[in-house]
XYZ file of C-alpha atoms in Angstrom:
315
model
C 42.800 -44.435 27.594
C 41.751 -47.630 25.851
C 38.860 -49.894 26.878
C 41.172 -52.615 27.992
C 43.277 -50.184 30.207
C 39.984 -48.828 31.672
C 38.650 -52.293 32.408
C 41.939 -53.127 34.143
C 41.774 -49.965 36.269
C 38.176 -50.640 37.190
C 39.036 -54.105 38.325
C 41.863 -52.747 40.539
C 39.687 -49.968 41.863
C 36.765 -52.268 42.824
C 39.133 -54.784 44.521
C 40.860 -51.992 46.501
C 44.183 -52.544 44.856
C 44.415 -49.237 42.858
C 47.230 -46.770 43.571
C 46.221 -43.254 44.363
C 47.043 -42.162 40.841
C 44.942 -45.108 39.403
C 42.026 -44.294 41.677
C 42.156 -40.574 40.561
C 41.847 -41.804 36.962
C 38.762 -43.793 37.704
C 37.195 -41.024 39.709
C 37.775 -38.628 36.773
C 36.163 -41.082 34.368
C 33.104 -41.357 36.522
C 32.883 -37.608 36.896
C 33.120 -37.144 33.160
C 29.626 -38.621 32.807
C 28.090 -35.793 34.851
C 28.631 -32.271 33.390
C 26.112 -30.650 35.715
C 27.497 -29.946 39.187
C 25.724 -32.101 41.918
C 25.874 -32.122 45.702
C 27.558 -35.101 47.442
C 24.189 -36.634 48.269
C 22.827 -36.150 44.745
C 26.158 -37.562 43.300
C 25.820 -40.745 45.499
C 22.048 -41.072 44.701
C 22.879 -40.855 41.094
C 25.666 -43.416 41.317
C 23.254 -45.818 43.103
C 20.563 -45.205 40.522
C 22.863 -45.997 37.582
C 24.182 -49.149 39.283
C 20.671 -50.377 40.070
C 19.469 -49.982 36.551
C 22.699 -51.760 35.349
C 22.099 -54.689 37.739
C 18.542 -55.027 36.409
C 19.862 -55.439 32.911
C 22.628 -58.012 33.541
C 20.710 -60.143 36.105
C 23.429 -62.570 37.309
C 22.727 -65.551 39.556
C 21.987 -64.713 43.216
C 25.206 -66.421 44.366
C 27.575 -64.165 42.482
C 29.837 -62.215 44.799
C 28.845 -58.534 45.329
C 32.188 -57.473 43.943
C 31.238 -58.979 40.592
C 28.101 -56.841 40.493
C 30.186 -53.680 40.664
C 32.650 -54.898 38.152
C 30.010 -56.023 35.637
C 28.151 -52.777 36.037
C 31.368 -50.770 35.292
C 32.093 -52.865 32.246
C 28.569 -52.377 30.965
C 28.794 -48.601 31.365
C 32.096 -48.714 29.603
C 30.570 -50.663 26.618
C 27.783 -48.127 26.397
C 24.860 -50.510 26.900
C 23.132 -48.160 29.431
C 24.836 -44.830 28.620
C 21.590 -43.719 27.027
C 19.716 -44.147 30.310
C 22.161 -41.809 32.084
C 21.986 -39.214 29.385
C 18.250 -39.238 28.854
C 17.504 -38.998 32.584
C 20.184 -36.670 33.803
C 21.387 -34.658 30.794
C 18.470 -32.371 29.386
C 18.673 -32.017 25.622
C 18.695 -28.393 24.758
C 15.756 -27.208 22.508
C 16.638 -25.866 19.137
C 15.989 -22.107 18.883
C 13.408 -20.654 16.506
C 14.868 -19.062 13.274
C 13.742 -15.746 11.864
C 14.347 -14.879 8.219
C 13.364 -11.506 6.899
C 13.501 -9.395 3.699
C 13.853 -5.681 3.966
C 11.760 -3.269 1.888
C 12.898 -3.220 -1.739
C 14.349 -6.715 -1.757
C 13.206 -10.356 -2.104
C 14.648 -13.673 -1.004
C 14.202 -17.265 -1.829
C 15.012 -19.811 0.906
C 15.002 -23.616 1.201
C 13.641 -25.160 4.392
C 15.258 -28.285 5.869
C 12.544 -30.524 4.325
C 13.260 -29.126 0.818
C 10.369 -26.696 0.764
C 11.055 -23.545 -1.277
C 9.799 -20.229 0.001
C 9.968 -17.159 -2.122
C 9.573 -14.073 0.150
C 8.281 -10.764 -1.127
C 9.658 -7.524 0.151
C 9.218 -6.592 3.822
C 8.322 -10.242 4.705
C 9.448 -12.176 7.776
C 9.283 -15.965 8.259
C 9.791 -17.611 11.699
C 10.854 -21.285 11.495
C 10.025 -23.331 14.620
C 13.018 -24.901 16.274
C 11.374 -28.291 16.282
C 10.529 -27.974 12.490
C 10.063 -31.396 11.135
C 9.733 -33.459 14.359
C 5.996 -33.750 14.700
C 4.960 -31.299 12.067
C 6.536 -28.501 9.949
C 5.512 -25.260 11.506
C 6.246 -21.741 10.466
C 4.915 -18.291 11.044
C 4.519 -15.699 8.118
C 4.191 -11.995 8.293
C 3.880 -10.518 4.869
C 3.750 -12.284 1.500
C 5.360 -15.489 0.199
C 5.031 -18.177 -2.357
C 5.413 -21.760 -1.026
C 6.425 -24.878 -2.969
C 5.921 -27.422 -0.303
C 7.797 -30.668 -0.217
C 5.482 -33.760 0.065
C 5.603 -35.437 3.475
C 2.501 -37.259 4.518
C 3.696 -37.879 8.096
C 4.565 -34.281 8.834
C 1.825 -31.723 7.862
C 3.087 -28.365 6.839
C 1.424 -25.587 8.941
C 1.602 -21.905 8.237
C 0.450 -19.501 10.875
C -0.252 -16.031 9.515
C -2.192 -13.622 11.749
C -5.103 -15.444 13.036
C -5.311 -17.819 10.140
C -3.782 -21.315 9.817
C -3.058 -23.071 6.602
C -2.443 -26.870 6.593
C -0.909 -28.775 3.612
C 0.971 -31.893 2.760
C 2.562 -30.971 -0.643
C 1.387 -28.260 -2.930
C 2.253 -24.643 -4.094
C 0.383 -21.432 -3.250
C 0.761 -17.751 -2.369
C -0.247 -16.202 1.051
C -0.660 -12.542 1.620
C -0.999 -11.605 5.247
C 0.029 -7.995 6.161
C -0.758 -6.802 9.791
C -1.934 -3.403 8.427
C -4.544 -4.847 5.997
C -8.004 -6.122 6.833
C -7.858 -8.981 4.281
C -5.876 -12.182 4.282
C -5.488 -13.921 0.946
C -4.320 -17.279 -0.478
C -3.966 -18.219 -4.087
C -3.479 -21.866 -4.798
C -1.324 -22.846 -7.746
C -1.097 -26.739 -7.304
C -2.578 -29.277 -4.869
C -5.037 -28.271 -2.159
C -4.895 -26.683 1.198
C -7.000 -26.467 4.402
C -7.657 -23.037 6.053
C -8.820 -22.455 9.535
C -9.237 -19.668 12.076
C -6.798 -20.229 14.948
C -8.917 -18.033 17.312
C -12.354 -19.805 17.208
C -11.024 -23.157 15.616
C -13.493 -22.820 12.729
C -12.651 -24.214 9.378
C -12.774 -21.449 6.803
C -12.161 -23.806 3.701
C -11.646 -27.617 4.146
C -10.232 -28.022 0.645
C -9.161 -25.056 -1.490
C -7.935 -26.386 -4.725
C -5.684 -25.197 -7.635
C -6.618 -21.963 -9.492
C -8.826 -20.788 -6.535
C -8.349 -17.780 -4.416
C -9.670 -17.183 -1.027
C -9.876 -13.743 0.525
C -10.856 -13.589 4.216
C -12.093 -10.324 5.589
C -10.720 -10.214 9.096
C -13.111 -7.715 10.773
C -16.287 -9.178 9.266
C -15.065 -12.812 9.510
C -16.337 -13.633 6.017
C -14.549 -15.189 3.099
C -14.908 -15.073 -0.667
C -13.687 -17.897 -2.954
C -13.291 -17.162 -6.685
C -11.559 -18.685 -9.761
C -8.225 -17.296 -10.869
C -6.205 -17.863 -14.007
C -2.962 -19.973 -14.046
C -0.010 -17.833 -13.249
C -1.925 -15.337 -11.037
C -0.593 -16.905 -7.775
C 2.665 -15.309 -6.790
C 2.648 -13.028 -9.809
C 4.901 -10.611 -7.974
C 7.706 -13.125 -8.663
C 7.488 -12.188 -12.283
C 7.358 -8.476 -11.449
C 3.701 -8.176 -11.891
C 1.707 -6.072 -9.353
C -1.614 -7.850 -8.895
C -4.377 -6.126 -6.855
C -7.713 -7.725 -6.190
C -10.203 -5.322 -4.563
C -7.485 -3.314 -2.771
C -7.781 0.255 -1.536
C -5.413 2.988 -2.739
C -3.993 3.053 0.831
C -3.134 -0.616 0.483
C -1.649 -0.121 -2.942
C 0.459 2.716 -1.533
C 1.742 0.364 1.196
C 2.712 -2.243 -1.458
C 4.636 0.547 -3.382
C 6.457 1.471 -0.129
C 7.577 -2.096 0.421
C 8.661 -2.667 -3.127
C 10.453 0.663 -3.723
C 11.661 1.204 -0.079
C 10.456 4.754 0.181
C 7.607 6.215 2.360
C 4.315 6.476 0.489
C 1.678 8.814 2.032
C -1.795 8.669 0.772
C -4.181 11.589 1.505
C -7.719 12.462 0.856
C -11.202 11.047 1.561
C -11.880 7.391 0.376
C -8.192 6.319 0.551
C -9.185 3.335 2.697
C -12.577 2.630 1.053
C -11.762 2.139 -2.595
C -11.657 -1.313 -4.173
C -9.440 -1.494 -7.184
C -8.801 -4.674 -9.269
C -5.834 -3.856 -11.348
C -2.524 -5.332 -12.421
C 0.578 -3.702 -14.083
C 4.222 -4.482 -14.521
C 6.893 -3.435 -12.011
C 8.597 -0.486 -13.645
C 10.483 2.528 -12.293
C 8.373 4.138 -9.654
C 7.611 7.229 -11.708
C 6.215 5.027 -14.538
C 4.229 2.958 -12.181
C 2.623 6.005 -10.560
C 1.757 7.352 -14.013
C -0.013 4.174 -14.790
C -1.829 4.098 -11.560
C -2.921 7.684 -11.884
C -4.400 6.786 -15.323
C -6.373 3.893 -13.956
C -7.597 5.458 -10.698
C -7.576 9.276 -11.161
C -5.102 9.936 -8.294
C -2.508 12.654 -8.412
C 0.984 12.299 -6.918
C 4.184 14.074 -6.023
C 7.586 12.349 -6.015
C 10.080 13.698 -3.579
C 13.651 12.618 -2.723
C 12.527 11.192 0.708
C 8.796 10.352 0.023
C 5.840 9.945 -2.311
C 2.518 11.683 -1.827
C -0.506 10.304 -3.446
C -3.707 12.354 -3.330
C -7.207 10.809 -3.830
C -9.288 12.383 -6.586
C -11.812 14.925 -5.344
C -15.414 14.227 -5.828
C -18.207 16.735 -6.529
């Protein structure tokens, strides 16, 4: 039905001249504005509310006949001048659902967020993207390890929630390592600068961490260490380099389990207390374990369904 036809029907309807068929068309047009079922009283109240708001907008002279008010109101609704009022007040806008992206063990993934930010996700990592991403801020939740190249947007800070730590940036690149089973949370900044704070006690851990700096936060102790790093170290895993900085053999075993998608069991005293700072290339698992054994003194057994690493005995 065209606008001209609808205006004609509205005129006849308001003047009481509409045929039953024409009246049915007008009633159907009115009902189409309300997709949510309403009681008869609510429907009449809603109609009165719409009309009263329309009348406040057109404000005709006091002497205009009452019939004109109804006709003018109907035409304004038809032309859409107050349709937004009806929709905003009586048709709730559904919230966008959060989106979960994950990478299984043994695989990696690169995604582009709606703002153009690139996220390279390591094996066994998950990323929860807020449904309102980009409205007031750009908020995501990270579990695992990922390298971020954040698109610049001064009006919408980029916020990463990882465990109890929050990282806030505008535009930069960095690597975050946040595994639930590890006692340390780490960030390596490649370019730009970031702000890091504790979401539990609202304390700022680092107001401005700059390029070629790494921050390792010890979750149980609540302390942090900031040191210099070489260019290329942040996100070295993207180039198939294993980079461990003061990690225990148990933590190294967990990383091998994620990367090679095979259970890795570490036994022996001291498996959680060692602090190894080593790096080596990602090769076939047997070769990696051979290199690790030469560096740390461990022994190991490779089975079809698991790998067993034994800590060296001490005299």
